[in-house]
């Protein structure tokens, strides 16, 4: 519907603005707080690592892409499908 199309456009605009802010920060920082991996990175990673599935073009945000890789490289990182892969159907 026209309402849904406008709402989607607004959400995509807000998401791209958030990614731009993240990218700007990460262009000169390794992580979000005190140059070390923290709960802030874990919280932001949750949605950001699947943003491409929502239609966001992460290649426009190279510092975010590099940060996503740094988070994946952290000890004891668990992928989003870890539990579903570990549990028989």
mmCIF file of N, CA, C and O in Angstrom:
data_model
loop_
_atom_site.group_PDB
_atom_site.id
_atom_site.type_symbol
_atom_site.label_atom_id
_atom_site.label_comp_id
_atom_site.label_asym_id
_atom_site.label_seq_id
_atom_site.Cartn_x
_atom_site.Cartn_y
_atom_site.Cartn_z
ATOM 1 N N UNK A 1 0.842 -1.181 0.000
ATOM 2 C CA UNK A 1 0.000 0.000 0.000
ATOM 3 C C UNK A 1 0.885 1.242 0.000
ATOM 4 O O UNK A 1 2.048 1.172 0.396
ATOM 5 N N UNK A 2 0.365 2.373 -0.394
ATOM 6 C CA UNK A 2 1.163 3.611 -0.367
ATOM 7 C C UNK A 2 1.696 3.917 1.037
ATOM 8 O O UNK A 2 2.813 4.381 1.197
ATOM 9 N N UNK A 3 0.887 3.647 2.065
ATOM 10 C CA UNK A 3 1.342 3.878 3.442
ATOM 11 C C UNK A 3 2.561 3.019 3.754
ATOM 12 O O UNK A 3 3.552 3.497 4.293
ATOM 13 N N UNK A 4 2.489 1.746 3.413
ATOM 14 C CA UNK A 4 3.608 0.841 3.686
ATOM 15 C C UNK A 4 4.850 1.229 2.895
ATOM 16 O O UNK A 4 5.964 1.116 3.398
ATOM 17 N N UNK A 5 4.660 1.675 1.675
ATOM 18 C CA UNK A 5 5.796 2.099 0.855
ATOM 19 C C UNK A 5 6.477 3.299 1.489
ATOM 20 O O UNK A 5 7.704 3.344 1.591
ATOM 21 N N UNK A 6 5.699 4.260 1.951
ATOM 22 C CA UNK A 6 6.267 5.444 2.597
ATOM 23 C C UNK A 6 6.947 5.061 3.910
ATOM 24 O O UNK A 6 8.026 5.552 4.226
ATOM 25 N N UNK A 7 6.334 4.181 4.675
ATOM 26 C CA UNK A 7 6.924 3.732 5.940
ATOM 27 C C UNK A 7 8.246 3.018 5.698
ATOM 28 O O UNK A 7 9.232 3.265 6.391
ATOM 29 N N UNK A 8 8.293 2.164 4.690
ATOM 30 C CA UNK A 8 9.529 1.467 4.339
ATOM 31 C C UNK A 8 10.614 2.467 3.938
ATOM 32 O O UNK A 8 11.758 2.345 4.371
ATOM 33 N N UNK A 9 10.251 3.450 3.146
ATOM 34 C CA UNK A 9 11.205 4.478 2.732
ATOM 35 C C UNK A 9 11.766 5.213 3.942
ATOM 36 O O UNK A 9 12.970 5.459 4.035
ATOM 37 N N UNK A 10 10.893 5.561 4.884
ATOM 38 C CA UNK A 10 11.338 6.248 6.096
ATOM 39 C C UNK A 10 12.281 5.368 6.917
ATOM 40 O O UNK A 10 13.306 5.843 7.419
ATOM 41 N N UNK A 11 11.948 4.094 7.052
ATOM 42 C CA UNK A 11 12.789 3.169 7.836
ATOM 43 C C UNK A 11 14.142 2.970 7.162
ATOM 44 O O UNK A 11 15.180 2.914 7.823
ATOM 45 N N UNK A 12 14.152 2.864 5.835
ATOM 46 C CA UNK A 12 15.415 2.707 5.123
ATOM 47 C C UNK A 12 16.274 3.964 5.252
ATOM 48 O O UNK A 12 17.486 3.872 5.442
ATOM 49 N N UNK A 13 15.653 5.115 5.180
ATOM 50 C CA UNK A 13 16.384 6.371 5.337
ATOM 51 C C UNK A 13 17.007 6.442 6.738
ATOM 52 O O UNK A 13 18.190 6.740 6.890
ATOM 53 N N UNK A 14 16.225 6.123 7.758
ATOM 54 C CA UNK A 14 16.733 6.147 9.136
ATOM 55 C C UNK A 14 17.834 5.111 9.331
ATOM 56 O O UNK A 14 18.850 5.382 9.991
ATOM 57 N N UNK A 15 17.675 3.936 8.748
ATOM 58 C CA UNK A 15 18.704 2.903 8.852
ATOM 59 C C UNK A 15 20.001 3.319 8.191
ATOM 60 O O UNK A 15 21.090 3.099 8.730
ATOM 61 N N UNK A 16 19.900 3.928 7.022
ATOM 62 C CA UNK A 16 21.106 4.405 6.332
ATOM 63 C C UNK A 16 21.776 5.535 7.100
ATOM 64 O O UNK A 16 23.009 5.621 7.137
ATOM 65 N N UNK A 17 20.977 6.379 7.741
ATOM 66 C CA UNK A 17 21.562 7.436 8.573
ATOM 67 C C UNK A 17 22.310 6.826 9.755
ATOM 68 O O UNK A 17 23.409 7.276 10.094
ATOM 69 N N UNK A 18 21.730 5.827 10.378
ATOM 70 C CA UNK A 18 22.402 5.157 11.499
ATOM 71 C C UNK A 18 23.689 4.493 11.035
ATOM 72 O O UNK A 18 24.728 4.596 11.698
ATOM 73 N N UNK A 19 23.642 3.810 9.904
ATOM 74 C CA UNK A 19 24.853 3.177 9.372
ATOM 75 C C UNK A 19 25.925 4.214 9.046
ATOM 76 O O UNK A 19 27.116 3.971 9.268
ATOM 77 N N UNK A 20 25.523 5.368 8.547
ATOM 78 C CA UNK A 20 26.487 6.432 8.239
ATOM 79 C C UNK A 20 27.160 6.949 9.510
ATOM 80 O O UNK A 20 28.375 7.185 9.526
ATOM 81 N N UNK A 21 26.383 7.105 10.583
ATOM 82 C CA UNK A 21 26.948 7.544 11.861
ATOM 83 C C UNK A 21 27.919 6.489 12.392
ATOM 84 O O UNK A 21 29.031 6.807 12.834
ATOM 85 N N UNK A 22 27.515 5.237 12.322
ATOM 86 C CA UNK A 22 28.391 4.152 12.760
ATOM 87 C C UNK A 22 29.675 4.141 11.936
ATOM 88 O O UNK A 22 30.776 4.001 12.472
ATOM 89 N N UNK A 23 29.535 4.282 10.619
ATOM 90 C CA UNK A 23 30.690 4.249 9.733
ATOM 91 C C UNK A 23 31.657 5.385 10.049
ATOM 92 O O UNK A 23 32.877 5.185 10.083
ATOM 93 N N UNK A 24 31.107 6.573 10.306
ATOM 94 C CA UNK A 24 31.952 7.722 10.630
ATOM 95 C C UNK A 24 32.741 7.455 11.917
ATOM 96 O O UNK A 24 33.937 7.727 11.984
ATOM 97 N N UNK A 25 32.079 6.928 12.917
ATOM 98 C CA UNK A 25 32.757 6.636 14.186
ATOM 99 C C UNK A 25 33.826 5.561 13.989
ATOM 100 O O UNK A 25 34.965 5.708 14.447
ATOM 101 N N UNK A 26 33.462 4.499 13.284
ATOM 102 C CA UNK A 26 34.378 3.369 13.115
ATOM 103 C C UNK A 26 35.516 3.664 12.147
ATOM 104 O O UNK A 26 36.505 2.935 12.123
ATOM 105 N N UNK A 27 35.421 4.729 11.390
ATOM 106 C CA UNK A 27 36.517 5.114 10.498
ATOM 107 C C UNK A 27 37.765 5.489 11.293
ATOM 108 O O UNK A 27 38.879 5.376 10.789
ATOM 109 N N UNK A 28 37.567 5.877 12.555
ATOM 110 C CA UNK A 28 38.725 6.257 13.378
ATOM 111 C C UNK A 28 38.773 5.527 14.724
ATOM 112 O O UNK A 28 39.543 5.905 15.604
ATOM 113 N N UNK A 29 37.938 4.508 14.882
ATOM 114 C CA UNK A 29 37.920 3.724 16.116
ATOM 115 C C UNK A 29 37.807 2.236 15.783
ATOM 116 O O UNK A 29 37.131 1.871 14.825
ATOM 117 N N UNK A 30 38.416 1.405 16.608
ATOM 118 C CA UNK A 30 38.358 -0.037 16.399
ATOM 119 C C UNK A 30 37.006 -0.599 16.824
ATOM 120 O O UNK A 30 36.427 -1.452 16.149
ATOM 121 N N UNK A 31 36.521 -0.131 17.966
ATOM 122 C CA UNK A 31 35.227 -0.549 18.501
ATOM 123 C C UNK A 31 34.474 0.700 18.943
ATOM 124 O O UNK A 31 34.968 1.814 18.809
ATOM 125 N N UNK A 32 33.295 0.538 19.515
ATOM 126 C CA UNK A 32 32.470 1.694 19.838
ATOM 127 C C UNK A 32 32.847 2.400 21.131
ATOM 128 O O UNK A 32 32.628 3.597 21.262
ATOM 129 N N UNK A 33 33.407 1.695 22.100
ATOM 130 C CA UNK A 33 33.717 2.312 23.390
ATOM 131 C C UNK A 33 35.156 1.991 23.775
ATOM 132 O O UNK A 33 35.549 0.821 23.808
ATOM 133 N N UNK A 34 35.930 3.011 24.066
ATOM 134 C CA UNK A 34 37.279 2.863 24.638
ATOM 135 C C UNK A 34 38.201 1.947 23.847
ATOM 136 O O UNK A 34 39.050 1.283 24.415
ATOM 137 N N UNK A 35 37.999 1.879 22.533
ATOM 138 C CA UNK A 35 38.875 1.080 21.667
ATOM 139 C C UNK A 35 38.945 -0.389 22.071
ATOM 140 O O UNK A 35 39.937 -1.061 21.797
ATOM 141 N N UNK A 36 37.898 -0.861 22.736
ATOM 142 C CA UNK A 36 37.881 -2.287 23.069
ATOM 143 C C UNK A 36 36.480 -2.841 22.898
ATOM 144 O O UNK A 36 35.489 -2.127 23.006
ATOM 145 N N UNK A 37 36.423 -4.111 22.622
ATOM 146 C CA UNK A 37 35.171 -4.825 22.432
ATOM 147 C C UNK A 37 34.341 -4.740 23.701
ATOM 148 O O UNK A 37 34.838 -4.989 24.797
ATOM 149 N N UNK A 38 33.061 -4.366 23.546
ATOM 150 C CA UNK A 38 32.210 -4.201 24.732
ATOM 151 C C UNK A 38 30.773 -4.588 24.415
ATOM 152 O O UNK A 38 30.427 -4.935 23.274
ATOM 153 N N UNK A 39 29.935 -4.469 25.416
ATOM 154 C CA UNK A 39 28.513 -4.751 25.245
ATOM 155 C C UNK A 39 27.896 -3.850 24.173
ATOM 156 O O UNK A 39 26.941 -4.239 23.496
ATOM 157 N N UNK A 40 28.442 -2.668 23.974
ATOM 158 C CA UNK A 40 27.943 -1.771 22.918
ATOM 159 C C UNK A 40 28.113 -2.423 21.549
ATOM 160 O O UNK A 40 27.204 -2.364 20.709
ATOM 161 N N UNK A 41 29.248 -3.062 21.330
ATOM 162 C CA UNK A 41 29.489 -3.742 20.049
ATOM 163 C C UNK A 41 28.545 -4.927 19.883
ATOM 164 O O UNK A 41 28.002 -5.149 18.795
ATOM 165 N N UNK A 42 28.344 -5.670 20.963
ATOM 166 C CA UNK A 42 27.448 -6.829 20.894
ATOM 167 C C UNK A 42 26.038 -6.370 20.536
ATOM 168 O O UNK A 42 25.383 -6.957 19.668
ATOM 169 N N UNK A 43 25.567 -5.321 21.195
ATOM 170 C CA UNK A 43 24.210 -4.823 20.949
ATOM 171 C C UNK A 43 24.049 -4.312 19.518
ATOM 172 O O UNK A 43 23.049 -4.618 18.855
ATOM 173 N N UNK A 44 25.010 -3.543 19.035
ATOM 174 C CA UNK A 44 24.909 -2.992 17.683
ATOM 175 C C UNK A 44 25.114 -4.053 16.607
ATOM 176 O O UNK A 44 24.521 -3.982 15.527
ATOM 177 N N UNK A 45 25.916 -5.046 16.897
ATOM 178 C CA UNK A 45 26.163 -6.131 15.946
ATOM 179 C C UNK A 45 24.873 -6.893 15.640
ATOM 180 O O UNK A 45 24.643 -7.322 14.506
ATOM 181 N N UNK A 46 24.020 -7.067 16.648
ATOM 182 C CA UNK A 46 22.824 -7.901 16.519
ATOM 183 C C UNK A 46 22.013 -7.580 15.265
ATOM 184 O O UNK A 46 21.669 -8.490 14.504
ATOM 185 N N UNK A 47 21.710 -6.320 15.050
ATOM 186 C CA UNK A 47 20.936 -5.947 13.856
ATOM 187 C C UNK A 47 21.827 -5.632 12.668
ATOM 188 O O UNK A 47 21.470 -5.923 11.522
ATOM 189 N N UNK A 48 22.983 -5.060 12.926
ATOM 190 C CA UNK A 48 23.830 -4.600 11.830
ATOM 191 C C UNK A 48 24.315 -5.748 10.963
ATOM 192 O O UNK A 48 24.365 -5.626 9.736
ATOM 193 N N UNK A 49 24.653 -6.888 11.563
ATOM 194 C CA UNK A 49 25.214 -7.968 10.757
ATOM 195 C C UNK A 49 24.200 -8.588 9.794
ATOM 196 O O UNK A 49 24.577 -9.277 8.849
ATOM 197 N N UNK A 50 22.917 -8.334 9.990
ATOM 198 C CA UNK A 50 21.893 -8.834 9.067
ATOM 199 C C UNK A 50 21.227 -7.704 8.277
ATOM 200 O O UNK A 50 20.204 -7.921 7.627
ATOM 201 N N UNK A 51 21.793 -6.521 8.311
ATOM 202 C CA UNK A 51 21.210 -5.371 7.616
ATOM 203 C C UNK A 51 21.092 -5.620 6.114
ATOM 204 O O UNK A 51 20.147 -5.151 5.479
ATOM 205 N N UNK A 52 22.025 -6.352 5.544
ATOM 206 C CA UNK A 52 21.957 -6.667 4.120
ATOM 207 C C UNK A 52 20.687 -7.425 3.763
ATOM 208 O O UNK A 52 20.119 -7.234 2.687
ATOM 209 N N UNK A 53 20.216 -8.269 4.684
ATOM 210 C CA UNK A 53 18.975 -9.013 4.446
ATOM 211 C C UNK A 53 17.768 -8.083 4.420
ATOM 212 O O UNK A 53 16.727 -8.441 3.881
ATOM 213 N N UNK A 54 17.917 -6.904 4.995
ATOM 214 C CA UNK A 54 16.841 -5.920 4.999
ATOM 215 C C UNK A 54 16.942 -4.925 3.862
ATOM 216 O O UNK A 54 16.226 -3.926 3.832
ATOM 217 N N UNK A 55 17.853 -5.173 2.941
ATOM 218 C CA UNK A 55 17.975 -4.319 1.771
ATOM 219 C C UNK A 55 18.995 -3.199 1.885
ATOM 220 O O UNK A 55 19.094 -2.368 0.998
ATOM 221 N N UNK A 56 19.764 -3.187 2.966
ATOM 222 C CA UNK A 56 20.793 -2.159 3.119
ATOM 223 C C UNK A 56 22.065 -2.608 2.417
ATOM 224 O O UNK A 56 22.467 -3.766 2.515
ATOM 225 N N UNK A 57 22.687 -1.697 1.701
ATOM 226 C CA UNK A 57 23.909 -1.987 0.954
ATOM 227 C C UNK A 57 25.106 -1.677 1.846
ATOM 228 O O UNK A 57 25.598 -0.554 1.891
ATOM 229 N N UNK A 58 25.583 -2.704 2.569
ATOM 230 C CA UNK A 58 26.662 -2.492 3.533
ATOM 231 C C UNK A 58 27.980 -2.104 2.877
ATOM 232 O O UNK A 58 28.821 -1.480 3.533
ATOM 233 N N UNK A 59 28.156 -2.406 1.615
ATOM 234 C CA UNK A 59 29.410 -2.031 0.951
ATOM 235 C C UNK A 59 29.597 -0.517 0.922
ATOM 236 O O UNK A 59 30.715 -0.031 0.742
ATOM 237 N N UNK A 60 28.544 0.241 1.123
ATOM 238 C CA UNK A 60 28.645 1.704 1.189
ATOM 239 C C UNK A 60 29.259 2.165 2.506
ATOM 240 O O UNK A 60 29.561 3.351 2.666
ATOM 241 N N UNK A 61 29.441 1.233 3.443
ATOM 242 C CA UNK A 61 29.932 1.552 4.781
ATOM 243 C C UNK A 61 31.136 0.664 5.116
ATOM 244 O O UNK A 61 31.042 -0.267 5.915
ATOM 245 N N UNK A 62 32.282 0.930 4.489
ATOM 246 C CA UNK A 62 33.434 0.036 4.638
ATOM 247 C C UNK A 62 33.948 -0.089 6.078
ATOM 248 O O UNK A 62 34.420 -1.162 6.473
ATOM 249 N N UNK A 63 33.852 0.957 6.867
ATOM 250 C CA UNK A 63 34.304 0.861 8.255
ATOM 251 C C UNK A 63 33.380 -0.048 9.054
ATOM 252 O O UNK A 63 33.830 -0.784 9.946
ATOM 253 N N UNK A 64 32.102 -0.037 8.730
ATOM 254 C CA UNK A 64 31.147 -0.939 9.388
ATOM 255 C C UNK A 64 31.439 -2.377 8.987
ATOM 256 O O UNK A 64 31.451 -3.281 9.837
ATOM 257 N N UNK A 65 31.702 -2.611 7.717
ATOM 258 C CA UNK A 65 32.018 -3.964 7.243
ATOM 259 C C UNK A 65 33.268 -4.498 7.952
ATOM 260 O O UNK A 65 33.295 -5.643 8.397
ATOM 261 N N UNK A 66 34.289 -3.668 8.092
ATOM 262 C CA UNK A 66 35.521 -4.086 8.779
ATOM 263 C C UNK A 66 35.242 -4.365 10.255
ATOM 264 O O UNK A 66 35.765 -5.336 10.820
ATOM 265 N N UNK A 67 34.409 -3.544 10.883
ATOM 266 C CA UNK A 67 34.040 -3.755 12.282
ATOM 267 C C UNK A 67 33.265 -5.063 12.449
ATOM 268 O O UNK A 67 33.513 -5.811 13.396
ATOM 269 N N UNK A 68 32.338 -5.352 11.539
ATOM 270 C CA UNK A 68 31.602 -6.613 11.606
ATOM 271 C C UNK A 68 32.564 -7.795 11.611
ATOM 272 O O UNK A 68 32.390 -8.755 12.370
ATOM 273 N N UNK A 69 33.603 -7.723 10.796
ATOM 274 C CA UNK A 69 34.608 -8.788 10.758
ATOM 275 C C UNK A 69 35.357 -8.865 12.092
ATOM 276 O O UNK A 69 35.601 -9.956 12.600
ATOM 277 N N UNK A 70 35.716 -7.721 12.656
ATOM 278 C CA UNK A 70 36.406 -7.730 13.958
ATOM 279 C C UNK A 70 35.541 -8.361 15.041
ATOM 280 O O UNK A 70 36.035 -9.116 15.887
ATOM 281 N N UNK A 71 34.254 -8.073 15.013
ATOM 282 C CA UNK A 71 33.352 -8.675 16.003
ATOM 283 C C UNK A 71 33.275 -10.180 15.790
ATOM 284 O O UNK A 71 33.357 -10.958 16.744
ATOM 285 N N UNK A 72 33.143 -10.624 14.538
ATOM 286 C CA UNK A 72 33.097 -12.072 14.254
ATOM 287 C C UNK A 72 34.353 -12.781 14.728
ATOM 288 O O UNK A 72 34.310 -13.964 15.062
ATOM 289 N N UNK A 73 35.478 -12.075 14.772
ATOM 290 C CA UNK A 73 36.750 -12.682 15.168
ATOM 291 C C UNK A 73 36.947 -12.743 16.685
ATOM 292 O O UNK A 73 37.939 -13.300 17.153
ATOM 293 N N UNK A 74 36.013 -12.222 17.448
ATOM 294 C CA UNK A 74 36.160 -12.226 18.901
ATOM 295 C C UNK A 74 36.019 -13.647 19.451
ATOM 296 O O UNK A 74 35.248 -14.450 18.931
ATOM 297 N N UNK A 75 36.777 -13.948 20.509
ATOM 298 C CA UNK A 75 36.659 -15.279 21.124
ATOM 299 C C UNK A 75 35.214 -15.553 21.553
ATOM 300 O O UNK A 75 34.505 -14.655 22.000
ATOM 301 N N UNK A 76 34.788 -16.774 21.366
ATOM 302 C CA UNK A 76 33.461 -17.261 21.758
ATOM 303 C C UNK A 76 32.315 -16.603 20.981
ATOM 304 O O UNK A 76 31.169 -16.621 21.426
ATOM 305 N N UNK A 77 32.626 -16.032 19.822
ATOM 306 C CA UNK A 77 31.557 -15.495 18.971
ATOM 307 C C UNK A 77 30.642 -16.641 18.564
ATOM 308 O O UNK A 77 31.096 -17.714 18.194
ATOM 309 N N UNK A 78 29.345 -16.406 18.667
ATOM 310 C CA UNK A 78 28.352 -17.418 18.295
ATOM 311 C C UNK A 78 27.522 -16.847 17.154
ATOM 312 O O UNK A 78 26.985 -15.746 17.261
ATOM 313 N N UNK A 79 27.387 -17.596 16.081
ATOM 314 C CA UNK A 79 26.607 -17.133 14.930
ATOM 315 C C UNK A 79 25.117 -17.181 15.250
ATOM 316 O O UNK A 79 24.670 -17.890 16.158
ATOM 317 N N UNK A 80 24.346 -16.439 14.480
ATOM 318 C CA UNK A 80 22.909 -16.350 14.705
ATOM 319 C C UNK A 80 22.220 -17.706 14.542
ATOM 320 O O UNK A 80 21.203 -17.975 15.167
ATOM 321 N N UNK A 81 22.773 -18.579 13.741
ATOM 322 C CA UNK A 81 22.148 -19.884 13.530
ATOM 323 C C UNK A 81 22.802 -20.990 14.368
ATOM 324 O O UNK A 81 22.492 -22.156 14.190
ATOM 325 N N UNK A 82 23.637 -20.630 15.297
ATOM 326 C CA UNK A 82 24.352 -21.610 16.119
ATOM 327 C C UNK A 82 23.396 -22.598 16.792
ATOM 328 O O UNK A 82 23.583 -23.795 16.707
ATOM 329 N N UNK A 83 22.395 -22.079 17.487
ATOM 330 C CA UNK A 83 21.509 -22.973 18.247
ATOM 331 C C UNK A 83 20.622 -23.789 17.348
ATOM 332 O O UNK A 83 20.346 -24.961 17.625
ATOM 333 N N UNK A 84 20.149 -23.230 16.243
ATOM 334 C CA UNK A 84 19.295 -24.011 15.344
ATOM 335 C C UNK A 84 20.101 -25.108 14.664
ATOM 336 O O UNK A 84 19.594 -26.184 14.415
ATOM 337 N N UNK A 85 21.375 -24.847 14.404
ATOM 338 C CA UNK A 85 22.237 -25.864 13.797
ATOM 339 C C UNK A 85 22.595 -26.952 14.808
ATOM 340 O O UNK A 85 22.825 -28.100 14.445
ATOM 341 N N UNK A 86 22.628 -26.603 16.093
ATOM 342 C CA UNK A 86 23.014 -27.547 17.135
ATOM 343 C C UNK A 86 21.829 -28.391 17.624
ATOM 344 O O UNK A 86 22.029 -29.414 18.249
ATOM 345 N N UNK A 87 20.610 -27.951 17.343
ATOM 346 C CA UNK A 87 19.425 -28.646 17.832
ATOM 347 C C UNK A 87 18.783 -29.428 16.701
ATOM 348 O O UNK A 87 18.412 -28.854 15.683
ATOM 349 N N UNK A 88 18.642 -30.745 16.877
ATOM 350 C CA UNK A 88 17.992 -31.541 15.820
ATOM 351 C C UNK A 88 16.514 -31.145 15.680
ATOM 352 O O UNK A 88 15.859 -30.801 16.642
ATOM 353 N N UNK A 89 16.017 -31.217 14.457
ATOM 354 C CA UNK A 89 14.606 -30.865 14.200
ATOM 355 C C UNK A 89 13.679 -31.966 14.639
ATOM 356 O O UNK A 89 13.907 -33.100 14.565
#
